[in-house]
XYZ file of C-alpha atoms in Angstrom:
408
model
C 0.000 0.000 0.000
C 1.461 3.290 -1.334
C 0.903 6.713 0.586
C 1.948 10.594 -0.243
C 2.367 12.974 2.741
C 2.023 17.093 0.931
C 3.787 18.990 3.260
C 7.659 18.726 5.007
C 7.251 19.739 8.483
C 6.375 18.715 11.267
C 3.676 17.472 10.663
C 4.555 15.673 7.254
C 7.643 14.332 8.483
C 5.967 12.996 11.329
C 3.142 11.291 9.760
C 5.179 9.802 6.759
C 7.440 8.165 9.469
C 4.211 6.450 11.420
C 2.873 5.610 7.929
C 6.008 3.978 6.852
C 6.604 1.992 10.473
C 3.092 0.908 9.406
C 3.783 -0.547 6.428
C 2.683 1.902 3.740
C 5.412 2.638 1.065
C 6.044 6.756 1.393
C 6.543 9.102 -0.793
C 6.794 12.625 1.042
C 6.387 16.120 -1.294
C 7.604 19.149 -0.068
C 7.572 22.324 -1.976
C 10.613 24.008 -1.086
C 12.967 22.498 1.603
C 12.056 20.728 5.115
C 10.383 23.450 7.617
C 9.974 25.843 4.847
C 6.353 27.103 6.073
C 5.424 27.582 10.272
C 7.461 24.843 11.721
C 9.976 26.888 11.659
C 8.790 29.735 12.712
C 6.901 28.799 16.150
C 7.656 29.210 19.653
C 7.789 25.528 19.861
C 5.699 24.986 22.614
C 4.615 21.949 23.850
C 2.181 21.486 26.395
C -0.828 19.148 28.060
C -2.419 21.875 29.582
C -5.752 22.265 27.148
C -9.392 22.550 28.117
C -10.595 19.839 26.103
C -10.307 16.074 27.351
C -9.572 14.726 23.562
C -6.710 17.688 23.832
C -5.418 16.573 26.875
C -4.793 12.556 26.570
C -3.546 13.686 22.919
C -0.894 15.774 24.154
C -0.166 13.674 27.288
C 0.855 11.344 24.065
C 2.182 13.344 22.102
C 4.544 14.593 24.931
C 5.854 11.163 26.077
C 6.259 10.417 22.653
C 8.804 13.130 21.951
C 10.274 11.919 25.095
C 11.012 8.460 24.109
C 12.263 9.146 20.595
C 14.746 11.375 21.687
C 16.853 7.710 22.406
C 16.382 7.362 18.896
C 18.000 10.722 17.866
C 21.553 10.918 17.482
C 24.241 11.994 20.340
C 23.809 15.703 21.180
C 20.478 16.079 19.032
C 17.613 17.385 21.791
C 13.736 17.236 20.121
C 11.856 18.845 23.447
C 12.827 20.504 26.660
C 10.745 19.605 29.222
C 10.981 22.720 31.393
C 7.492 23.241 32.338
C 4.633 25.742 31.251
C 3.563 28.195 33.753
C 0.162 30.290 33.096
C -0.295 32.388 35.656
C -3.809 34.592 37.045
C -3.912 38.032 38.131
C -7.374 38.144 39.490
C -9.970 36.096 41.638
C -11.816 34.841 39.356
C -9.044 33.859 37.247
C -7.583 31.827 40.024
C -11.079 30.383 40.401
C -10.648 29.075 36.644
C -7.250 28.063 37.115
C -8.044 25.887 40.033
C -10.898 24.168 37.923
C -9.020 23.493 34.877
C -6.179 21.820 37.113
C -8.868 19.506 38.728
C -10.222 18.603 35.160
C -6.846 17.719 33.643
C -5.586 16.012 36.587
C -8.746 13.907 36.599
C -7.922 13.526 33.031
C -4.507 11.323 34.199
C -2.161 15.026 33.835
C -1.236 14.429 37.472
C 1.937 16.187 37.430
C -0.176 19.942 36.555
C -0.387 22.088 40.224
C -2.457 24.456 40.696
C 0.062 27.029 42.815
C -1.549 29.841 44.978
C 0.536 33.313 44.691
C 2.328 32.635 47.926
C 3.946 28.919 46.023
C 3.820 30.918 43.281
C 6.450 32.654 44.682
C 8.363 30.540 46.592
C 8.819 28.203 42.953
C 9.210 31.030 40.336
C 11.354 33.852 43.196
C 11.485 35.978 39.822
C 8.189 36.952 39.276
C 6.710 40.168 40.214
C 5.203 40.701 43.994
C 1.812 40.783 44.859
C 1.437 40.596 40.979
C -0.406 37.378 40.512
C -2.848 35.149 42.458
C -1.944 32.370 41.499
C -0.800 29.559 38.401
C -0.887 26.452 36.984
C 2.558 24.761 36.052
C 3.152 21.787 34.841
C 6.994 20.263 34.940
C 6.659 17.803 31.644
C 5.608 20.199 29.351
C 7.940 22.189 27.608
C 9.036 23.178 24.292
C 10.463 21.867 20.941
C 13.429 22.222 18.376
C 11.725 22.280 15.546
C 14.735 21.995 13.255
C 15.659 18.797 14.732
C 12.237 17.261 14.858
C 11.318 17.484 10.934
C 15.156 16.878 10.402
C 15.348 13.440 11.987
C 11.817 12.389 11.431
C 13.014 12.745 7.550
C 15.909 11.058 8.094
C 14.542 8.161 9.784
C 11.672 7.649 7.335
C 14.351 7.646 4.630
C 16.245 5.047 6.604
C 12.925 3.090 6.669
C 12.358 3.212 3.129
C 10.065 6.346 2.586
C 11.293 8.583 -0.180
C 11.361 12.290 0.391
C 11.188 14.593 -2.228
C 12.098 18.233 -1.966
C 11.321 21.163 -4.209
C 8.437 19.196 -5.349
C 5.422 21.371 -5.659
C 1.920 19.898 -6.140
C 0.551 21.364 -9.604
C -1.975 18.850 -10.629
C -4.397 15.796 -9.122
C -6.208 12.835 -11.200
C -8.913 11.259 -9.483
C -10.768 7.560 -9.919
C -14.370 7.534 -11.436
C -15.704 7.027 -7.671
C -13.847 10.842 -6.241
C -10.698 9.277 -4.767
C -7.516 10.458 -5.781
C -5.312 8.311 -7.995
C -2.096 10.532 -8.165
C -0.899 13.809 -7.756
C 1.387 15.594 -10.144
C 4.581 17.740 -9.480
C 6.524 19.746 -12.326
C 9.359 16.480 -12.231
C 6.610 13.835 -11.985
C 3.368 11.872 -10.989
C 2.521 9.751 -7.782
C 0.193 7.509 -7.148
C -1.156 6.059 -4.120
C -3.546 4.464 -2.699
C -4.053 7.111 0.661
C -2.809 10.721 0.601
C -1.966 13.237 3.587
C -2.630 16.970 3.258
C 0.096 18.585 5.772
C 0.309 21.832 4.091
C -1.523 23.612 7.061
C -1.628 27.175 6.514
C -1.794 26.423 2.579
C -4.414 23.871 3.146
C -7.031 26.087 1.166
C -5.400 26.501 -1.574
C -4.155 22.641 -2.155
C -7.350 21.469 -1.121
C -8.887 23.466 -4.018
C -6.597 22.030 -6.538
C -7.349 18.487 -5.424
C -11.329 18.658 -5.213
C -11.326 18.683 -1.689
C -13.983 19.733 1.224
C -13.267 23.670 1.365
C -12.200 24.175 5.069
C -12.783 27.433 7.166
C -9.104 27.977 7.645
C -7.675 31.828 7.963
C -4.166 32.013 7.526
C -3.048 34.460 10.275
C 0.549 36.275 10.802
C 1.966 35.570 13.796
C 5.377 37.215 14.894
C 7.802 36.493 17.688
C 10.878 38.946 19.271
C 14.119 37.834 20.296
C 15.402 39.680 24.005
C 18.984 39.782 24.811
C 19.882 39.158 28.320
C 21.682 41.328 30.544
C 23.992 39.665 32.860
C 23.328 41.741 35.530
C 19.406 41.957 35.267
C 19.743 37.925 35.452
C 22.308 35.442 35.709
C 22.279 32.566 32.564
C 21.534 29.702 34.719
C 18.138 31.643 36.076
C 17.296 32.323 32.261
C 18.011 28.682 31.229
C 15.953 27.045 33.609
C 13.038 29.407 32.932
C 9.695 27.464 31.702
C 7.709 29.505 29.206
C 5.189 31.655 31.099
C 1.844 33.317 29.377
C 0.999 35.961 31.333
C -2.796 37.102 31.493
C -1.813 39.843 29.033
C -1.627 37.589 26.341
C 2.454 37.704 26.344
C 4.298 34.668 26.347
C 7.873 34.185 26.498
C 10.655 31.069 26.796
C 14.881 31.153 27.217
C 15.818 30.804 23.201
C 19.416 29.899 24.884
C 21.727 31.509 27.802
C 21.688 34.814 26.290
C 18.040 35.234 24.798
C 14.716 35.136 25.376
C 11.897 34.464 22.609
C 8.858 36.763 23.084
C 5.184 36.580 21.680
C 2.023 38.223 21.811
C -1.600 37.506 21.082
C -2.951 40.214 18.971
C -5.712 40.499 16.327
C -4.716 39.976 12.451
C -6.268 39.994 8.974
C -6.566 36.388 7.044
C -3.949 36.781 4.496
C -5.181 33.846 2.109
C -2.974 34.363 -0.953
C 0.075 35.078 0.936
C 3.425 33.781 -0.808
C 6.411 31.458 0.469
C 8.239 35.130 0.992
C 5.607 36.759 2.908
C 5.993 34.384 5.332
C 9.154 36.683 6.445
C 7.760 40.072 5.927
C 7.308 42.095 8.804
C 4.986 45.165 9.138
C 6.604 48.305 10.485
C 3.861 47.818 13.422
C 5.613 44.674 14.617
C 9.014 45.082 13.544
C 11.157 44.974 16.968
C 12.970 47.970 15.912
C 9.812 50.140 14.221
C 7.628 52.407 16.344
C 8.102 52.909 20.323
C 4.703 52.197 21.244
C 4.508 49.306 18.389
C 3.537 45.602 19.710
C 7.396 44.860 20.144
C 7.963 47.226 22.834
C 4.738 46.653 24.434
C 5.057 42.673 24.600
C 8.679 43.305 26.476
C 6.634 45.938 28.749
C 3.712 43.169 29.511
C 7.012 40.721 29.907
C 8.831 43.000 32.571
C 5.473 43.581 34.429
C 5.142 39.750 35.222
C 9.101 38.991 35.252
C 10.772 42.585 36.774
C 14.611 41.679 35.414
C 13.078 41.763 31.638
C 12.557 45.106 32.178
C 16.745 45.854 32.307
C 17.308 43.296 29.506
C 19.494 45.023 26.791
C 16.856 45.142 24.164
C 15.135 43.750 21.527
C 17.238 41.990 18.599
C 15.602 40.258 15.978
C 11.935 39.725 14.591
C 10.418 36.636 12.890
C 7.667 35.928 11.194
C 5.104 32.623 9.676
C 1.356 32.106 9.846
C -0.917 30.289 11.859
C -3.447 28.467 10.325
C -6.637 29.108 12.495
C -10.097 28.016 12.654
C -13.273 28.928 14.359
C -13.143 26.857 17.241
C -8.956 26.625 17.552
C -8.875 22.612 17.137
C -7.539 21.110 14.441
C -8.782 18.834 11.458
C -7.829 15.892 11.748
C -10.330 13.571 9.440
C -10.276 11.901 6.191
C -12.026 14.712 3.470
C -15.865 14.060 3.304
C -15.498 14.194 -0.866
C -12.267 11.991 -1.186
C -12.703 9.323 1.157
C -8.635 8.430 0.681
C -7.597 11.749 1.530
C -6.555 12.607 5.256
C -6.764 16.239 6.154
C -3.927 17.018 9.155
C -4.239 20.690 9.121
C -5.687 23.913 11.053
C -3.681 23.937 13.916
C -3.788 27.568 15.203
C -0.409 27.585 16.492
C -0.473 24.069 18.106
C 0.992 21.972 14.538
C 4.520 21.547 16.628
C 3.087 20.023 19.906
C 0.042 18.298 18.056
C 2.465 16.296 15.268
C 3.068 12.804 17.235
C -0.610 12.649 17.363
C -1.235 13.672 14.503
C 0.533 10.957 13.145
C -0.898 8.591 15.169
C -4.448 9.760 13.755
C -2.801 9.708 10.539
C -2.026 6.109 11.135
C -5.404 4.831 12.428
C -7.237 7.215 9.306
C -5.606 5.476 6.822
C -6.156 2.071 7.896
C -10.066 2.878 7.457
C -10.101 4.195 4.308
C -13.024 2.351 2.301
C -14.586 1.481 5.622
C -16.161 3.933 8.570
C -13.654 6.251 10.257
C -13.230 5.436 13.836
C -15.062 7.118 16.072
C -11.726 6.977 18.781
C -8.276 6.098 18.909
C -6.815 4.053 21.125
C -3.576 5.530 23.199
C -1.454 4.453 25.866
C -2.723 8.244 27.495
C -6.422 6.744 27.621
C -9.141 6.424 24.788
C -9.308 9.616 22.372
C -12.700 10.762 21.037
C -12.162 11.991 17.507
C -15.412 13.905 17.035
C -14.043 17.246 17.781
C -11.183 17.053 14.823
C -13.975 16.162 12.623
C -14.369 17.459 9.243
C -18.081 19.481 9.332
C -18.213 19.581 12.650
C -20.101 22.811 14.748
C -17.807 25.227 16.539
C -19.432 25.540 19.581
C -17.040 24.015 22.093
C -14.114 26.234 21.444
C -10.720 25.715 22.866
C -10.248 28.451 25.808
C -6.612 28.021 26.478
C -4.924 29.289 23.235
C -2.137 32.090 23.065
């Protein structure tokens, strides 16, 4: 059984490889070279700290996943750093919904999530501002990602397997049997068939789905841009900085250590769908968010927001660098992860709204247990060492009433 995986990054690479340890014979396209699109431009978090329950076992997966292939990676390669995800409250009531959505995910088998009252607040994170917050949630096993090593070894290893990964391979062109299913898809170099295919183009999801005849998806492609913060050594010694989790502050700011010297920095703001955006744009930053543009632009205010919930940010040495990729967002913030309602032997692995990085281990795993049913129902649940996985809320068609509330 032949299958094609669209897309080379996260993702992609990590569904080819679970489709090739399955059995199927691989073939994975990539338009321009491995991480070209968002995977390489994300924070990289990785966390089990979600409001749904499907959400939660998925990442509790996904996140001992990453842990156990890293004995597979090769000496001094590191996939995820589990350093822990702190959101913290600032008022009452948002301590009252902290200390809910710990009991839920702990009943949900996340044992290791606290729910920390400002005064262990303090006594765990000393940095944080005083009197500032009343209270968190932490969790020591999530973390966050190197992207460039994930796709990197997950396309070397499904090489090794067998797969066959193509690069600079652009879909231009699909041919489809009499019954809707796809036969092959076409590049400018050649044709593939197969008998299952795997959109993983994400944020270009629209537009591929549109040249293969696929279910039109409500997917906004969104820019998203994240600052780099150089440390000062005496605002904050490396070893603080290095053993920092990455907080999200109530603000909406979010931050990680990038290394010993630099913090990564991110914002939730509001942005226009850009749906015919280009490979370039992805890199284009407007003068609004550029970390050198305008004092009171979103750059200078995200460090502000930072230094209000961490004081030593505030003395940093500045702002250095800027980049920029798109998240691929839906209504309701969960992803699609379902074969396409009009070709049953097409999976559809895309919509992540920021989460692609964190979600791809189960993502393949769907991937996997997707393309064993094609011809027959799709199952209803997957079965993971985390606990059973309802798959009703990836669905394909599905309402967007139960949206997920903890999203940055």
């Amino acid at each position: 059984m032949r299958a094609v995986v669209i897309g080379g990054g996260i993702t992609g690479t990590l569904t080819g490889l679970a489709l090739q340890r399955a059995g199927w014979r691989v073939t994975l396209l990539e338009q321009a070279h491995l991480g070209a699109g968002s995977s390489s431009r994300t924070a990289a978090g990785i966390r089990q700290q979600f409001t749904s329950a499907a959400t939660v076992r998925g990442m509790r997966y996904a996140t001992a996943w990453y842990g156990d292939w890293a004995a597979t990676l090769p000496a001094g390669q590191r996939a995820i750093v589990p350093q822990g995800y702190l959101f913290l409250a600032e008022t009452a009531a948002g301590w009252a919904e902290t200390q809910a959505r710990v009991a839920a995910q702990r009943a949900l088998g996340l044992h290791d999530v606290e729910a920390l009252d400002a005064d262990s607040l303090r006594r765990a994170f000393p940095w944080l501002a005083e009197d500032r917050f009343t209270g968190g949630s932490f969790c020591p096993s999530d973390g966050f990602l190197h992207p460039n090593v994930v796709y990197a070894e997950a396309a070397n290893q499904l090489v090794e397997a067998g797969g066959v990964l193509r690069l600079r391979a652009p879909v231009v062109a699909a041919e489809h049997h009499a019954d809707g299913r796809l036969r092959a898809v076409a590049t400018p170099e050649a044709s593939f068939e197969a008998d299952v295919f795997v959109d993983a183009s994400n944020a270009w999801s629209p537009r591929l789905g549109a040249l293969l005849g696929a279910t039109a998806l409500p997917i906004d492609p969104l820019r998203r841009v994240l600052w780099f913060l150089a440390r000062d050594a005496d605002a904050m010694d490396a070893a603080t900085l290095r053993r920092m989790p990455l907080v999200v502050t109530p603000s909406g700011t979010y931050l990680r250590p990038e290394n010993d010297d630099s913090v990564l920095l991110g914002h939730a703001h509001d942005a226009m769908p850009e749906p015919a955006f280009t490979m370039e744009d992805q890199d284009l930053v407007p003068p609004e968010l550029y970390h050198a543009g305008q004092a009171d632009g979103l750059a200078i205010t995200a460090w502000m927001h930072a230094a209000d919930a961490i004081p030593a940010l505030g003395a940093f040495a500045g702002l250095t660098a800027t980049t920029a990729g798109y998240y691929a967002t839906t209504p309701d913030h969960v992803p699609f992860l379902d074969r396409d309602p009009q070709i049953d032997n097409l999976i559809r692995l895309v919509g992540f709204s920021g989460h692609g990085a964190m979600f791809g281990p189960f993502s393949a795993a769907v991937a996997a247990s997707l393309a064993a049913s094609v011809g027959g129902p799709r199952p209803a649940s997957l079965a993971l060492p985390t606990g059973e996985v309802g798959l009703e809320e990836f669905r394909i068609g599905r309402a967007f009433d139960a949206k997920e509330r903890l999203v940055i």
